[in-house]
């Protein structure tokens, strides 16, 4: 069975912008994919040297010096407000990019990154990694071949509790660093991408409400949202409900997508990624990840035998390996590209516009 664990030759030499949780996650995946860990840059020289030592990079650099390095791929894991400049600088230096979501804090900046990549003949991807759970690919395949019938409704949520209290703070809370949206841009974008990926449809219109529960955090006023609820219309005629919150006690990473078709329902829950519930009017079943019975696109992502759980890092590893393969000119199915990052920015702007105007809005097309 072919899998994604195929090292690209020659291996890419990479640079990492950022030294936090996501930079560590990217680095583990890059190392497994055979990348040469070239240079890392963070907010200053001292922290960059520390990151290089801890993460295993050959060297560290900050500012313009970073982009003078010869790098095949630059991973952008810095605060959201820096993504535009970092991506453009990386592309101008001749590097492909893997940019953390949101790709940019507004759609015009996201479009500028996409346009620059196309002008330079370079590639870029965005880590919507929940696409890389095998059971997500199985759900997508069942809808694509017509097993589920027409998509009637979507019921989805993404709930966390890490910002539950007013004392909880993070750079993402500050719109100057994180952008005008927080909860939706941070985790709601994952949810919408997964809905559209599984159903093979677009959200064409929505009505949203947002709430900022804690008006102050860390002694400063908060202008980004804590929770979002929205009703959506799908391009195929279905409707759906979506709930996003970073203030749901006990929920750590509760991402759930349930699609009801005219023939069957499909439910994927990220905290139980080995399973896919298939509901029918007469007899339902729980599919468990087993590469011997999954569609080829799902089986390809099974890195360990059935009964040996796969999780988030495995999905991330597969995404990074596929990104490198695409940059090397190979074909891979379902890779989230820069256009998908732009799509997320357009949906985010529609959410904020609808909440402000308290009305239905259409989502701008790419």
PDB file of N, CA and C in Angstrom, residues 130-137 139 155-159 191 194 198 251-259 265-278 286-289 310-312 315:
ATOM      1  N   UNK A 130      -7.004  18.940   9.247  1.00  0.00           N
ATOM      2  CA  UNK A 130      -8.041  17.955   9.554  1.00  0.00           C
ATOM      3  C   UNK A 130      -8.491  17.229   8.291  1.00  0.00           C
ATOM      4  N   UNK A 131      -8.192  17.769   7.129  1.00  0.00           N
ATOM      5  CA  UNK A 131      -8.421  17.055   5.870  1.00  0.00           C
ATOM      6  C   UNK A 131      -7.637  15.743   5.816  1.00  0.00           C
ATOM      7  N   UNK A 132      -6.587  15.649   6.642  1.00  0.00           N
ATOM      8  CA  UNK A 132      -5.664  14.530   6.530  1.00  0.00           C
ATOM      9  C   UNK A 132      -5.969  13.376   7.479  1.00  0.00           C
ATOM     10  N   UNK A 133      -7.113  13.411   8.138  1.00  0.00           N
ATOM     11  CA  UNK A 133      -7.543  12.223   8.861  1.00  0.00           C
ATOM     12  C   UNK A 133      -8.152  11.249   7.846  1.00  0.00           C
ATOM     13  N   UNK A 134      -7.735   9.995   7.853  1.00  0.00           N
ATOM     14  CA  UNK A 134      -8.259   9.042   6.875  1.00  0.00           C
ATOM     15  C   UNK A 134      -9.783   8.972   6.837  1.00  0.00           C
ATOM     16  N   UNK A 135     -10.447   9.078   7.997  1.00  0.00           N
ATOM     17  CA  UNK A 135     -11.894   8.938   8.001  1.00  0.00           C
ATOM     18  C   UNK A 135     -12.584  10.164   7.407  1.00  0.00           C
ATOM     19  N   UNK A 136     -11.911  11.306   7.388  1.00  0.00           N
ATOM     20  CA  UNK A 136     -12.426  12.468   6.657  1.00  0.00           C
ATOM     21  C   UNK A 136     -12.416  12.181   5.159  1.00  0.00           C
ATOM     22  N   UNK A 137     -11.319  11.594   4.676  1.00  0.00           N
ATOM     23  CA  UNK A 137     -11.242  11.251   3.254  1.00  0.00           C
ATOM     24  C   UNK A 137     -12.297  10.195   2.894  1.00  0.00           C
ATOM     25  N   UNK A 139     -15.254   9.881   4.335  1.00  0.00           N
ATOM     26  CA  UNK A 139     -16.538  10.581   4.275  1.00  0.00           C
ATOM     27  C   UNK A 139     -16.674  11.344   2.966  1.00  0.00           C
ATOM     28  N   UNK A 155     -24.522  19.967  10.393  1.00  0.00           N
ATOM     29  CA  UNK A 155     -24.511  20.352  11.803  1.00  0.00           C
ATOM     30  C   UNK A 155     -23.069  20.252  12.275  1.00  0.00           C
ATOM     31  N   UNK A 156     -22.449  21.382  12.616  1.00  0.00           N
ATOM     32  CA  UNK A 156     -21.010  21.373  12.901  1.00  0.00           C
ATOM     33  C   UNK A 156     -20.681  22.276  14.079  1.00  0.00           C
ATOM     34  N   UNK A 157     -19.623  21.915  14.776  1.00  0.00           N
ATOM     35  CA  UNK A 157     -19.171  22.743  15.896  1.00  0.00           C
ATOM     36  C   UNK A 157     -17.676  22.570  16.086  1.00  0.00           C
ATOM     37  N   UNK A 158     -17.071  23.612  16.673  1.00  0.00           N
ATOM     38  CA  UNK A 158     -15.671  23.545  17.089  1.00  0.00           C
ATOM     39  C   UNK A 158     -15.595  24.286  18.414  1.00  0.00           C
ATOM     40  N   UNK A 159     -15.398  23.523  19.487  1.00  0.00           N
ATOM     41  CA  UNK A 159     -15.438  24.072  20.839  1.00  0.00           C
ATOM     42  C   UNK A 159     -14.129  23.813  21.567  1.00  0.00           C
ATOM     43  N   UNK A 191     -13.111  24.612  10.618  1.00  0.00           N
ATOM     44  CA  UNK A 191     -14.401  23.944  10.534  1.00  0.00           C
ATOM     45  C   UNK A 191     -15.043  24.153   9.167  1.00  0.00           C
ATOM     46  N   UNK A 194     -13.287  22.198   6.506  1.00  0.00           N
ATOM     47  CA  UNK A 194     -13.603  20.771   6.568  1.00  0.00           C
ATOM     48  C   UNK A 194     -14.994  20.500   6.009  1.00  0.00           C
ATOM     49  N   UNK A 198     -15.410  18.066   2.802  1.00  0.00           N
ATOM     50  CA  UNK A 198     -16.169  16.815   2.873  1.00  0.00           C
ATOM     51  C   UNK A 198     -17.338  16.820   1.899  1.00  0.00           C
ATOM     52  N   UNK A 251     -14.302  21.311  26.943  1.00  0.00           N
ATOM     53  CA  UNK A 251     -14.059  20.971  25.538  1.00  0.00           C
ATOM     54  C   UNK A 251     -12.659  21.429  25.152  1.00  0.00           C
ATOM     55  N   UNK A 252     -11.816  20.493  24.803  1.00  0.00           N
ATOM     56  CA  UNK A 252     -10.421  20.806  24.502  1.00  0.00           C
ATOM     57  C   UNK A 252     -10.200  21.055  23.014  1.00  0.00           C
ATOM     58  N   UNK A 253     -10.738  20.183  22.188  1.00  0.00           N
ATOM     59  CA  UNK A 253     -10.629  20.384  20.733  1.00  0.00           C
ATOM     60  C   UNK A 253     -11.776  19.642  20.056  1.00  0.00           C
ATOM     61  N   UNK A 254     -12.979  20.058  20.421  1.00  0.00           N
ATOM     62  CA  UNK A 254     -14.197  19.350  20.045  1.00  0.00           C
ATOM     63  C   UNK A 254     -14.696  19.819  18.682  1.00  0.00           C
ATOM     64  N   UNK A 255     -14.060  19.294  17.634  1.00  0.00           N
ATOM     65  CA  UNK A 255     -14.457  19.593  16.260  1.00  0.00           C
ATOM     66  C   UNK A 255     -15.312  18.432  15.757  1.00  0.00           C
ATOM     67  N   UNK A 256     -16.550  18.742  15.368  1.00  0.00           N
ATOM     68  CA  UNK A 256     -17.487  17.720  14.905  1.00  0.00           C
ATOM     69  C   UNK A 256     -18.198  18.230  13.654  1.00  0.00           C
ATOM     70  N   UNK A 257     -18.264  17.393  12.633  1.00  0.00           N
ATOM     71  CA  UNK A 257     -19.022  17.699  11.423  1.00  0.00           C
ATOM     72  C   UNK A 257     -19.976  16.541  11.156  1.00  0.00           C
ATOM     73  N   UNK A 258     -21.265  16.837  11.092  1.00  0.00           N
ATOM     74  CA  UNK A 258     -22.264  15.836  10.716  1.00  0.00           C
ATOM     75  C   UNK A 258     -23.018  16.327   9.494  1.00  0.00           C
ATOM     76  N   UNK A 259     -22.989  15.542   8.437  1.00  0.00           N
ATOM     77  CA  UNK A 259     -23.658  15.863   7.181  1.00  0.00           C
ATOM     78  C   UNK A 259     -24.802  14.880   6.982  1.00  0.00           C
ATOM     79  N   UNK A 265     -26.360   9.688   6.588  1.00  0.00           N
ATOM     80  CA  UNK A 265     -25.648  10.736   7.314  1.00  0.00           C
ATOM     81  C   UNK A 265     -24.233  10.275   7.606  1.00  0.00           C
ATOM     82  N   UNK A 266     -23.324  11.243   7.721  1.00  0.00           N
ATOM     83  CA  UNK A 266     -21.929  10.965   8.044  1.00  0.00           C
ATOM     84  C   UNK A 266     -21.501  11.900   9.161  1.00  0.00           C
ATOM     85  N   UNK A 267     -20.841  11.346  10.173  1.00  0.00           N
ATOM     86  CA  UNK A 267     -20.406  12.160  11.314  1.00  0.00           C
ATOM     87  C   UNK A 267     -18.953  11.844  11.630  1.00  0.00           C
ATOM     88  N   UNK A 268     -18.121  12.907  11.618  1.00  0.00           N
ATOM     89  CA  UNK A 268     -16.716  12.790  12.003  1.00  0.00           C
ATOM     90  C   UNK A 268     -16.468  13.680  13.207  1.00  0.00           C
ATOM     91  N   UNK A 269     -15.798  13.133  14.231  1.00  0.00           N
ATOM     92  CA  UNK A 269     -15.444  13.885  15.436  1.00  0.00           C
ATOM     93  C   UNK A 269     -13.931  13.810  15.612  1.00  0.00           C
ATOM     94  N   UNK A 270     -13.263  14.952  15.630  1.00  0.00           N
ATOM     95  CA  UNK A 270     -11.803  14.987  15.654  1.00  0.00           C
ATOM     96  C   UNK A 270     -11.223  14.338  16.901  1.00  0.00           C
ATOM     97  N   UNK A 271     -11.940  14.349  18.010  1.00  0.00           N
ATOM     98  CA  UNK A 271     -11.425  13.724  19.224  1.00  0.00           C
ATOM     99  C   UNK A 271     -11.595  12.196  19.209  1.00  0.00           C
ATOM    100  N   UNK A 272     -12.302  11.676  18.220  1.00  0.00           N
ATOM    101  CA  UNK A 272     -12.391  10.228  17.967  1.00  0.00           C
ATOM    102  C   UNK A 272     -12.066  10.006  16.491  1.00  0.00           C
ATOM    103  N   UNK A 273     -10.847  10.332  16.063  1.00  0.00           N
ATOM    104  CA  UNK A 273     -10.528  10.384  14.639  1.00  0.00           C
ATOM    105  C   UNK A 273     -10.459   9.032  13.941  1.00  0.00           C
ATOM    106  N   UNK A 274     -10.489   7.945  14.715  1.00  0.00           N
ATOM    107  CA  UNK A 274     -10.415   6.620  14.115  1.00  0.00           C
ATOM    108  C   UNK A 274     -11.776   6.128  13.624  1.00  0.00           C
ATOM    109  N   UNK A 275     -12.835   6.922  13.835  1.00  0.00           N
ATOM    110  CA  UNK A 275     -14.182   6.451  13.570  1.00  0.00           C
ATOM    111  C   UNK A 275     -14.926   7.380  12.608  1.00  0.00           C
ATOM    112  N   UNK A 276     -15.845   6.791  11.853  1.00  0.00           N
ATOM    113  CA  UNK A 276     -16.795   7.540  11.033  1.00  0.00           C
ATOM    114  C   UNK A 276     -18.158   6.893  11.215  1.00  0.00           C
ATOM    115  N   UNK A 277     -19.117   7.666  11.739  1.00  0.00           N
ATOM    116  CA  UNK A 277     -20.478   7.150  11.907  1.00  0.00           C
ATOM    117  C   UNK A 277     -21.242   7.335  10.611  1.00  0.00           C
ATOM    118  N   UNK A 278     -21.868   6.263  10.164  1.00  0.00           N
ATOM    119  CA  UNK A 278     -22.698   6.285   8.966  1.00  0.00           C
ATOM    120  C   UNK A 278     -24.118   5.953   9.387  1.00  0.00           C
ATOM    121  N   UNK A 286     -20.803   2.021  12.540  1.00  0.00           N
ATOM    122  CA  UNK A 286     -19.627   2.782  12.928  1.00  0.00           C
ATOM    123  C   UNK A 286     -18.433   2.188  12.195  1.00  0.00           C
ATOM    124  N   UNK A 287     -17.905   2.935  11.217  1.00  0.00           N
ATOM    125  CA  UNK A 287     -16.732   2.486  10.491  1.00  0.00           C
ATOM    126  C   UNK A 287     -15.483   2.835  11.300  1.00  0.00           C
ATOM    127  N   UNK A 288     -14.586   1.882  11.446  1.00  0.00           N
ATOM    128  CA  UNK A 288     -13.335   2.087  12.162  1.00  0.00           C
ATOM    129  C   UNK A 288     -12.198   2.048  11.143  1.00  0.00           C
ATOM    130  N   UNK A 289     -11.219   2.925  11.336  1.00  0.00           N
ATOM    131  CA  UNK A 289     -10.130   3.033  10.368  1.00  0.00           C
ATOM    132  C   UNK A 289      -9.431   1.703  10.159  1.00  0.00           C
ATOM    133  N   UNK A 310      -4.148   6.767  15.183  1.00  0.00           N
ATOM    134  CA  UNK A 310      -3.500   7.925  14.565  1.00  0.00           C
ATOM    135  C   UNK A 310      -4.179   9.190  15.072  1.00  0.00           C
ATOM    136  N   UNK A 311      -3.432  10.306  15.072  1.00  0.00           N
ATOM    137  CA  UNK A 311      -4.010  11.534  15.575  1.00  0.00           C
ATOM    138  C   UNK A 311      -3.541  12.776  14.848  1.00  0.00           C
ATOM    139  N   UNK A 312      -3.553  13.889  15.573  1.00  0.00           N
ATOM    140  CA  UNK A 312      -3.293  15.206  15.005  1.00  0.00           C
ATOM    141  C   UNK A 312      -1.909  15.303  14.373  1.00  0.00           C
ATOM    142  N   UNK A 315      -1.722  13.568  11.098  1.00  0.00           N
ATOM    143  CA  UNK A 315      -2.370  14.340  10.037  1.00  0.00           C
ATOM    144  C   UNK A 315      -1.449  15.464   9.572  1.00  0.00           C
TER     145      UNK A 315
END
